[in-house]
mmCIF file of C-alpha atoms in Angstrom:
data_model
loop_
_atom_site.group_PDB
_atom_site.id
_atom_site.type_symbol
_atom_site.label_atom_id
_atom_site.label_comp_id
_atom_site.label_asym_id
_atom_site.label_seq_id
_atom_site.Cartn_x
_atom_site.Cartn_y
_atom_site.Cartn_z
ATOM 1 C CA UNK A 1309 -7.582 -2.920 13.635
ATOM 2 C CA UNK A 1310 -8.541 -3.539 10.133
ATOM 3 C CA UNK A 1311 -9.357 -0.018 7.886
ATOM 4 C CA UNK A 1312 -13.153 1.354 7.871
ATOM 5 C CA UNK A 1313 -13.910 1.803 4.048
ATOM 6 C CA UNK A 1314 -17.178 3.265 2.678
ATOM 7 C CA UNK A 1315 -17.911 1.526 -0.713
ATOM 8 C CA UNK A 1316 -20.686 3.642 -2.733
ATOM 9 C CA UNK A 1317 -22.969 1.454 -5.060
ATOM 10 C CA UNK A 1318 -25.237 2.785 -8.083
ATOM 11 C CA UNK A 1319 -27.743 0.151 -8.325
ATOM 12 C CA UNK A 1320 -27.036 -3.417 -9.493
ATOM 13 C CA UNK A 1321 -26.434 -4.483 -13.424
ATOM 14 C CA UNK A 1322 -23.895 -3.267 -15.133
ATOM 15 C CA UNK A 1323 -25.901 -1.284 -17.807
ATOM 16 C CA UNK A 1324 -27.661 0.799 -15.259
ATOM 17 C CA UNK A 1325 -26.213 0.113 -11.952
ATOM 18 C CA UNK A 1326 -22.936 -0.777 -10.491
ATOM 19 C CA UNK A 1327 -21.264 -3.465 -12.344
ATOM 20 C CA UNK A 1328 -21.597 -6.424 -10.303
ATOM 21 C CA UNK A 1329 -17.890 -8.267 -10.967
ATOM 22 C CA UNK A 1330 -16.607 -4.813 -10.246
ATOM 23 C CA UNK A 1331 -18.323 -4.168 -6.967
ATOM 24 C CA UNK A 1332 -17.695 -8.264 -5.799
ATOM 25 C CA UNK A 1333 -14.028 -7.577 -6.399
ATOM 26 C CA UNK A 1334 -13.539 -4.783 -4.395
ATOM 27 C CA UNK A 1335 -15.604 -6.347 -1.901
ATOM 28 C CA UNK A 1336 -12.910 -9.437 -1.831
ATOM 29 C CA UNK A 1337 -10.410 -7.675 -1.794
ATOM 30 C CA UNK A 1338 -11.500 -5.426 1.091
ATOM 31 C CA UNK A 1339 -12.236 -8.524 2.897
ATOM 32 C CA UNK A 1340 -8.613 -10.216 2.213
ATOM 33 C CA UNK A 1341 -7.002 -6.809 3.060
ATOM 34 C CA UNK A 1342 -9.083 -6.905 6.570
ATOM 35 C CA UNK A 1343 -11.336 -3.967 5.942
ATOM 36 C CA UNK A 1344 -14.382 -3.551 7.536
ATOM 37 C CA UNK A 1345 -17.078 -2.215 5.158
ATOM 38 C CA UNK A 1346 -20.032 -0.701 5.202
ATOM 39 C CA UNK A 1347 -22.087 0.159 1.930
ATOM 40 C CA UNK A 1348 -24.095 2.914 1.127
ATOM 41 C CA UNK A 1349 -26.299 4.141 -2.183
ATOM 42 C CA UNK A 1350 -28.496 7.435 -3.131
ATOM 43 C CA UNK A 1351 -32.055 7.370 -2.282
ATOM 44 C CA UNK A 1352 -32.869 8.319 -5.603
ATOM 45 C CA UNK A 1353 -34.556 6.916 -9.003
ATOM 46 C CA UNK A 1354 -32.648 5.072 -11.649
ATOM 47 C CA UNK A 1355 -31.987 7.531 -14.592
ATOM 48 C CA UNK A 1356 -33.284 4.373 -16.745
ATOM 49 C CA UNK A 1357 -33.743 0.462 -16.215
ATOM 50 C CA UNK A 1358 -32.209 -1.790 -18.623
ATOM 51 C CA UNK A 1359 -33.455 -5.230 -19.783
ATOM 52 C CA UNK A 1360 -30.126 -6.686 -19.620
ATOM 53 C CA UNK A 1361 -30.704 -9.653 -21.814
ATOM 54 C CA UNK A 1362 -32.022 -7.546 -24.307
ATOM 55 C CA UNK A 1363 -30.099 -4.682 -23.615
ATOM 56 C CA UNK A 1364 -32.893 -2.150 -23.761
ATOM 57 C CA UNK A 1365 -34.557 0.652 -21.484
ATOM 58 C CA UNK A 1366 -37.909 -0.814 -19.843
ATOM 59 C CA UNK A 1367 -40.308 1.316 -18.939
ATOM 60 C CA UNK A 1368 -39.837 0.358 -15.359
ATOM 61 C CA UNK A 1369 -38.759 2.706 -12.202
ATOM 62 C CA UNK A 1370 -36.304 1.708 -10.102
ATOM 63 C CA UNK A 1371 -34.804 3.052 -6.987
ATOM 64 C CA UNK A 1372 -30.632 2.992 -7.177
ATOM 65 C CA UNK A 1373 -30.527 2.414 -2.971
ATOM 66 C CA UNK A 1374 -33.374 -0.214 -3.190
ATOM 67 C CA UNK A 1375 -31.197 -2.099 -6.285
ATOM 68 C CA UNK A 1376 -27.478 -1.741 -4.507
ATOM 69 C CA UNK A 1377 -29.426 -3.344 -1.596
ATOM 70 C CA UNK A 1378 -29.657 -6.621 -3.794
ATOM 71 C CA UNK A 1379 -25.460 -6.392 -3.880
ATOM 72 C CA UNK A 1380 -24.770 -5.913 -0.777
ATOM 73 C CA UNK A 1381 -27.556 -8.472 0.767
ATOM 74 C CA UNK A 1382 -29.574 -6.166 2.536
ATOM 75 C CA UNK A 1383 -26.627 -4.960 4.470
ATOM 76 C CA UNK A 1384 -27.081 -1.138 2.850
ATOM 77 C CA UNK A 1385 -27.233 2.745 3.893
ATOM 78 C CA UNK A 1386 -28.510 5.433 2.171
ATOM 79 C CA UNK A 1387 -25.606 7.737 1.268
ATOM 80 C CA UNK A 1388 -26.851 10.925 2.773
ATOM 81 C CA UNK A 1389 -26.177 9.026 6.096
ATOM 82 C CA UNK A 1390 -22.478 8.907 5.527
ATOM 83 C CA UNK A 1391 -19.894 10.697 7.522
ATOM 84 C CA UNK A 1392 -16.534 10.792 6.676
ATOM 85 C CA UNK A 1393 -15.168 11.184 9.666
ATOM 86 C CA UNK A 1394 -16.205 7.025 10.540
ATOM 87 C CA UNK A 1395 -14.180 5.958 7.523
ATOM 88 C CA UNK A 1396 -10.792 6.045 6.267
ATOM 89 C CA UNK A 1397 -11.197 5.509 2.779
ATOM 90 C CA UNK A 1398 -14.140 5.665 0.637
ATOM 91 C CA UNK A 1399 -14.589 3.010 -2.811
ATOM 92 C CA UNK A 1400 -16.837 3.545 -6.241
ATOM 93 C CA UNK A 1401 -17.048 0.558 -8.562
ATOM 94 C CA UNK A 1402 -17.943 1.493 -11.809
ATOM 95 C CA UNK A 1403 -20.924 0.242 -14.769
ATOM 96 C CA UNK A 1404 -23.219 2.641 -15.878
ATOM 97 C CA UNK A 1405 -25.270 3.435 -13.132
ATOM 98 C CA UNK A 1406 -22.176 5.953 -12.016
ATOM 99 C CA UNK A 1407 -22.517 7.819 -15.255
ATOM 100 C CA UNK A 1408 -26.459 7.674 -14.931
ATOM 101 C CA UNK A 1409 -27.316 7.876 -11.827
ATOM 102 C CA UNK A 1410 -23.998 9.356 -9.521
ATOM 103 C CA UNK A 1411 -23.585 11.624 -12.045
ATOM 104 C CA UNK A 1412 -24.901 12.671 -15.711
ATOM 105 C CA UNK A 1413 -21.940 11.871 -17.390
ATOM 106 C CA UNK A 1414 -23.800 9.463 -19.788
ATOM 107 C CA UNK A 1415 -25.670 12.207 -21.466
ATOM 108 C CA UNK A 1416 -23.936 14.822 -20.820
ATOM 109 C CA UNK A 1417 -20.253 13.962 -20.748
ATOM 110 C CA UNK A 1418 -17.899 16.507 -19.525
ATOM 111 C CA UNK A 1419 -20.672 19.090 -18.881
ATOM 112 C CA UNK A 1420 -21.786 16.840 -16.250
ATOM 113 C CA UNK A 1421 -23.716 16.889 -13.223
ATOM 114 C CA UNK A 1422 -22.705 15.301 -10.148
ATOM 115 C CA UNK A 1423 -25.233 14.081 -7.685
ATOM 116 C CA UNK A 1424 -25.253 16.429 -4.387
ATOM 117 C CA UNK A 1425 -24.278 13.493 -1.979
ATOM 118 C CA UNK A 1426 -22.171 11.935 -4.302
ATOM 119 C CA UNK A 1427 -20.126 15.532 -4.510
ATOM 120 C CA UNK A 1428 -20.096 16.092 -0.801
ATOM 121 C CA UNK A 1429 -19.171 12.644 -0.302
ATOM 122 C CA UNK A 1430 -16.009 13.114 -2.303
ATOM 123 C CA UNK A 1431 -15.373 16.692 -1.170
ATOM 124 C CA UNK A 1432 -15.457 15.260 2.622
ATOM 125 C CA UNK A 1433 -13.086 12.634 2.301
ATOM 126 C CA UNK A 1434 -10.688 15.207 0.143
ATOM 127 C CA UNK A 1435 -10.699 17.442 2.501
ATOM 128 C CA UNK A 1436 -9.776 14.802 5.334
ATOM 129 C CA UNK A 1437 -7.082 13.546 3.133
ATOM 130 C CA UNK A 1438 -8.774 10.068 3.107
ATOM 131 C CA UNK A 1439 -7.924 8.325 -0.277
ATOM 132 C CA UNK A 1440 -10.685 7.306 -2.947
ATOM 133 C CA UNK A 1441 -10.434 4.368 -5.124
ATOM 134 C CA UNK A 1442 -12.398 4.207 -8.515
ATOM 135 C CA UNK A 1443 -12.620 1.887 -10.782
ATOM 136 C CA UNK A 1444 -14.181 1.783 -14.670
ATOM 137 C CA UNK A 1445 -15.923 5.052 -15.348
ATOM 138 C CA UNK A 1446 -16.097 6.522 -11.759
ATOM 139 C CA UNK A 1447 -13.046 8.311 -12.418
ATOM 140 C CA UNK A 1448 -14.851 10.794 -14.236
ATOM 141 C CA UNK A 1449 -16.337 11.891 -10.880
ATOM 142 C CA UNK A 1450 -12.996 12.697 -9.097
ATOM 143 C CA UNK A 1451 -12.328 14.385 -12.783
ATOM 144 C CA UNK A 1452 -15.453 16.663 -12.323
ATOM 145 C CA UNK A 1453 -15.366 17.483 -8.922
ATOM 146 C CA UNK A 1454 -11.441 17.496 -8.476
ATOM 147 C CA UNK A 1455 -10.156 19.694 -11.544
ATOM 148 C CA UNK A 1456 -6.305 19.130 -11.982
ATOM 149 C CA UNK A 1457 -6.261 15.651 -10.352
ATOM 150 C CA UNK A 1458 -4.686 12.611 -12.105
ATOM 151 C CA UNK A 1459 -7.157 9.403 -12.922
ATOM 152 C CA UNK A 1460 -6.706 6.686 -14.838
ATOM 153 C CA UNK A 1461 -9.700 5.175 -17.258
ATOM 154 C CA UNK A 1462 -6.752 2.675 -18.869
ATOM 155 C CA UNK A 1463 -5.781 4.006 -22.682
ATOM 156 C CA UNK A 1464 -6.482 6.723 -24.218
ATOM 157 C CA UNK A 1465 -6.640 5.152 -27.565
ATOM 158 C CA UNK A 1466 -8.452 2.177 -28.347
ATOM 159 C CA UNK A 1467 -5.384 -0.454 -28.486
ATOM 160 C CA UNK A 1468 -6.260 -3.594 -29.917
ATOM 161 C CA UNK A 1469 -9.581 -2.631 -29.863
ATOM 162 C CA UNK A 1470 -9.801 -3.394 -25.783
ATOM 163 C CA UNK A 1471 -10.320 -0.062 -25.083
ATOM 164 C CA UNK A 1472 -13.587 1.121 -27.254
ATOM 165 C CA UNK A 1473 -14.241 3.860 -24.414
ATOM 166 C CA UNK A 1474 -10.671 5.739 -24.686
ATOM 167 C CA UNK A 1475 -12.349 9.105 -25.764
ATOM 168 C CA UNK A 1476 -13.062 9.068 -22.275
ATOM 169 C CA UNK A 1477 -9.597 9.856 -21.553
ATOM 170 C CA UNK A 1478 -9.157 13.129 -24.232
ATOM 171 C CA UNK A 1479 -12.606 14.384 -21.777
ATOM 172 C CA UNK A 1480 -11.055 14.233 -18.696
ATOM 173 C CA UNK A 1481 -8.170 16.072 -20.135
ATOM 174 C CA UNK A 1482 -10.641 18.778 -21.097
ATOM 175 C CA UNK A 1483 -11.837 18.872 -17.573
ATOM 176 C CA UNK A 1484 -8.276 20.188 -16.743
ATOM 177 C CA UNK A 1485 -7.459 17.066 -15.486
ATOM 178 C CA UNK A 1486 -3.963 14.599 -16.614
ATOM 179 C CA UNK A 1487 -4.939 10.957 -17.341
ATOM 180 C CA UNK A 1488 -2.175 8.569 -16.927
ATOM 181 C CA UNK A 1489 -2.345 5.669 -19.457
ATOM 182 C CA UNK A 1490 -2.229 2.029 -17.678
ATOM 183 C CA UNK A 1491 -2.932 -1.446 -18.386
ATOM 184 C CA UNK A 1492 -5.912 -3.837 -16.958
ATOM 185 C CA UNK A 1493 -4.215 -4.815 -14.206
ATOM 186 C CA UNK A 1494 -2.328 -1.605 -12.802
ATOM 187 C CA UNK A 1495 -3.820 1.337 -10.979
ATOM 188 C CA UNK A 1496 -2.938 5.011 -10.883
ATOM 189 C CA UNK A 1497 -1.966 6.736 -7.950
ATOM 190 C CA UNK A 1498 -2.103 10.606 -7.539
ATOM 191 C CA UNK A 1499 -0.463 11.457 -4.051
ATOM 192 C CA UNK A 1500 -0.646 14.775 -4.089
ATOM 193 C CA UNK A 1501 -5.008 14.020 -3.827
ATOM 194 C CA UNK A 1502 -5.096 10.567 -2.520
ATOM 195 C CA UNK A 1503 -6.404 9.330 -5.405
ATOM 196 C CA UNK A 1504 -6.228 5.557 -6.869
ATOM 197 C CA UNK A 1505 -7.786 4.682 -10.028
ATOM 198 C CA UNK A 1506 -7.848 1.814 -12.253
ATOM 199 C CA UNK A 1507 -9.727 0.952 -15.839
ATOM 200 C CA UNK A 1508 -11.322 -2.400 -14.948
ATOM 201 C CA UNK A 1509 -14.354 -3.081 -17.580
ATOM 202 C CA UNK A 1510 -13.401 -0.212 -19.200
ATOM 203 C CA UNK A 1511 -10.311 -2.747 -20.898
ATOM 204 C CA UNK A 1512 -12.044 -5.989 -23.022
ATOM 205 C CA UNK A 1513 -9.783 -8.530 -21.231
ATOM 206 C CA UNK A 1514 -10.466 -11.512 -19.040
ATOM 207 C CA UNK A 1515 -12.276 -11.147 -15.807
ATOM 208 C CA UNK A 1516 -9.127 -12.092 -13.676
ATOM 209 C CA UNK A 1517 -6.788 -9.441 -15.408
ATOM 210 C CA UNK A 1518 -10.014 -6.919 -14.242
ATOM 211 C CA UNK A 1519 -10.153 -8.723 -10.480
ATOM 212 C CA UNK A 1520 -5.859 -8.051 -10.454
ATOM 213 C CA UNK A 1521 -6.559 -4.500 -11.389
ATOM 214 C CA UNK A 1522 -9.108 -3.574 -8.723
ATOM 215 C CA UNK A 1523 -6.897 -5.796 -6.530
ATOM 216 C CA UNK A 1524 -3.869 -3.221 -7.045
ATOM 217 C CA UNK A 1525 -6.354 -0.143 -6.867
ATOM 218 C CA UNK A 1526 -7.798 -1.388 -3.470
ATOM 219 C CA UNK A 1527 -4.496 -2.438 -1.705
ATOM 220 C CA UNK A 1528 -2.760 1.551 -2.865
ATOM 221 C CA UNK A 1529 -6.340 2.738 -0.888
ATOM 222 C CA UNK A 1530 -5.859 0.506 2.018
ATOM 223 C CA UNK A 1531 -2.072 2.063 2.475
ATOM 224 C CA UNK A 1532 -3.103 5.523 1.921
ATOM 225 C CA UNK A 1533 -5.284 4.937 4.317
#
């Protein structure tokens, strides 16, 4: 039998949801890895929606489970329904909506919030010793709620200029966490928590170096698992 993964969606558009590439590629490689999937969200408000051609806040209101619903084609749970126990792994893509809407990390970085199914979520599968993958920014939630852990987010200085985000990295060190510098298309795994990261979006490089990359990260969670 193929593993049960949970994959945990923040809405859909990468400026105030889950990013979309991100959340296809896991999804793919879930699929080729013979995973069966089921997808949940928060039944909450977006913190903000984002006109993504313009790339401003709207004055709309948005709900993030109604929104990941448009990802995973109707085929959606709310995330307070999720029990650990059914799954052997558990997936966050990344994009904004984790730092909005899983979490407060977009306003208030390391001082963060983390959303109260979001938290017990992760504390569940933890203390089952079920891995979690992340990918892009969602790192920073295993960084909040797992103090000493060992994520990835790619560089921590901006190389190149692909990685404009690497502060990110020097905060989750201040959360009394290690980041582990790695490329686009490598993930991070910390054993000792069953743990597998990788940067994805958070690199400027071609979409199939960022599909590899979530490809690694998804086949260390599927033999964890």
């Amino acid at each position: 039998m193929g593993k049960r993964v949970a994959l945990v969606l923040a809405g859909c558009g990468v400026f105030d949801g889950s990013e979309i590439h991100e959340a296809s590629a896991a999804l793919v490689h879930l699929s080729r890895g013979g995973a069966e999937v089921k997808i949940f969200a928060p039944n909450i408000d977006q913190r903000d929606v984002v006109n993504h051609l313009k790339g401003s806040p709207t004055e709309e209101k948005r709900n993030v489970l109604v929104e990941s619903a448009r990802l995973a084609r109707g085929n959606i749970q709310d995330l307070a329904e999720l029990e650990a126990s059914e799954f052997d792994a558990v997936i966050f893509p990344g994009g904004f909506g984790v730092a909005k809407n899983l979490c407060s990390w977009a306003v208030d970085g390391k001082n963060c919030t983390v959303n109260e199914h979001v938290n017990s979520t992760l504390q569940a599968f933890h203390s089952a010793k079920k891995p979690i993958g992340l990918c892009c920014i969602s790192p920073v939630l295993a960084a909040k709620v797992f103090p000493g852990c060992e994520v990835t987010v790619g560089q921590d200085k901006n190389i190149d200029g692909r990685f404009p985000d690497a502060e990110t990295a020097s905060a989750i060190a201040e959360l009394g966490c290690k980041h582990i510098c790695k490329n686009v298309n490598e993930s991070h795994v910390d054993k000792a928590n069953k743990i597998v990261t990788t940067c994805a979006f958070m690199c400027k490089a071609p979409l199939h170096e960022i599909f590899d990359g979530i490809g690694t990260m998804v086949q260390e969670v599927l033999k964890l698992a």
